[in-house]
Amino acid sequence: MAHEHFLSIGYVALVDSAPLIVAREGGFFAEQGLQVDLQREPSWASLRDHLLFGDLVAAHALAPLPLAATLGIASPRIPVITALTLSLNGNAITVSSALHQRLTDAGLTGGDQPLLAATALHRVIQAYPATKLCFAVVSPVSNHHYQLRHWLQAAGIDPATQVQISVVPPRYMVEALRAGEIDGYCVGEPWGTLAAVEGVGMPIVSSYALWNNMMEKVLAVREDWALAQPGVHQALIRAVLAAGHWLDDPQHRLEAAPWVAAAIDVPAEVVALALTGSVPGLPQREDFHVFTRYSANFPWHSHAHWLVRQMQAAGQWPEGADAAILIPRVYRSAEYRQAAHALRIPVPKEDFVAWGGEAQPWLLADDQGGTIRMGASRIFDGSGVLP
């Protein structure tokens, strides 16, 4: 198929940008008649602004970004939508080597035990009351921020007064940890693995252990562009959806590691560890990154409601904003279904399912009378199950 449409798509240097990189390197964009320039952005703020003001047609985006932009939370009020989730999970809380030793002394044994780790941190804070620890997140409007707050609060740590939370772009996290400017961070891979490989820090909690299989990154576009270019939008969704399915084959992940490594400027062996769920300090976990399993790409309204709840808890949700109206406008399930049907991919029957209480895999009805295998959806402290 000849190239018919040129698109500039932004991404941040993270392993979960892989579906976009695979779509380019594996020819999935070309198959859909798209010529794509992937533009690496230095920060989430830069990516957001370039998307909002038209320098980018689409973007690898934080899951709350479309809602936040549509509402004008921390940005100009410009409607943004998503009809495709790019990934589930993929973040980790990493601490400096010095703080890791203190946590070990305070009772931390092994990684990915959120309540144990948070309780140990509470003991450290009590033991060193004159020192306020500083944790970094990638954006105030991000799962990273909400996950970090949730984790701290589970052990009775007040994120507003007992620690400092700063914003640092992903690429600069390891250097900030090395320089002693921060004591820990919540960020996507490969920046937890790289800290461990370079001996400056250790991942202690994965986002999977906090919130099983929560949407993490989405493919975001401006609403006016999607309305003006519905055919191109569908081609874009199909290309990235096909790339994600290719990527969820374990052997393909190893094949993709050098492509992703080149695109994010990190050693291929570090990317391979992250892509295969072999993050240092944490147990091997196949679902550390999920790109298509469990209907991962569906823009779940239940996930969106959970994000709204986190925005409200962080004091970001505007008074009078109606989530019931905004969520269907922003998370576009109909457009996803159209693209998935074209690729013969099973599609959930409902936009909203119970989320937050499933400790084991389960089956969900699709819209053709079949079933879809879903993953666990447990929240680590048993809070906030959505009906």
Tab-separated table of C-alpha atoms in Angstrom, residues 2 7 63 69 85 95 103 109 124 138 157 177 181 193 211 228 282 309:
chain	number	residue	atom	x	y	z
A	2	ALA	CA	1.385	3.424	-0.917
A	7	LEU	CA	1.633	11.746	10.812
A	63	ALA	CA	-3.726	7.612	30.815
A	69	ALA	CA	-6.593	18.304	28.860
A	85	THR	CA	-4.975	1.934	25.415
A	95	VAL	CA	14.566	3.954	46.041
A	103	LEU	CA	14.191	-0.035	54.561
A	109	THR	CA	12.337	-8.431	52.908
A	124	VAL	CA	12.268	5.005	58.539
A	138	VAL	CA	6.783	12.221	36.144
A	157	ILE	CA	2.189	8.400	55.635
A	177	LEU	CA	18.911	9.650	42.359
A	181	GLU	CA	18.622	15.167	44.796
A	193	THR	CA	16.067	-1.341	35.965
A	211	TRP	CA	-3.175	-1.934	40.959
A	228	ALA	CA	-11.978	15.741	10.836
A	282	LEU	CA	11.194	-7.623	41.888
A	309	ARG	CA	-11.351	8.952	41.766
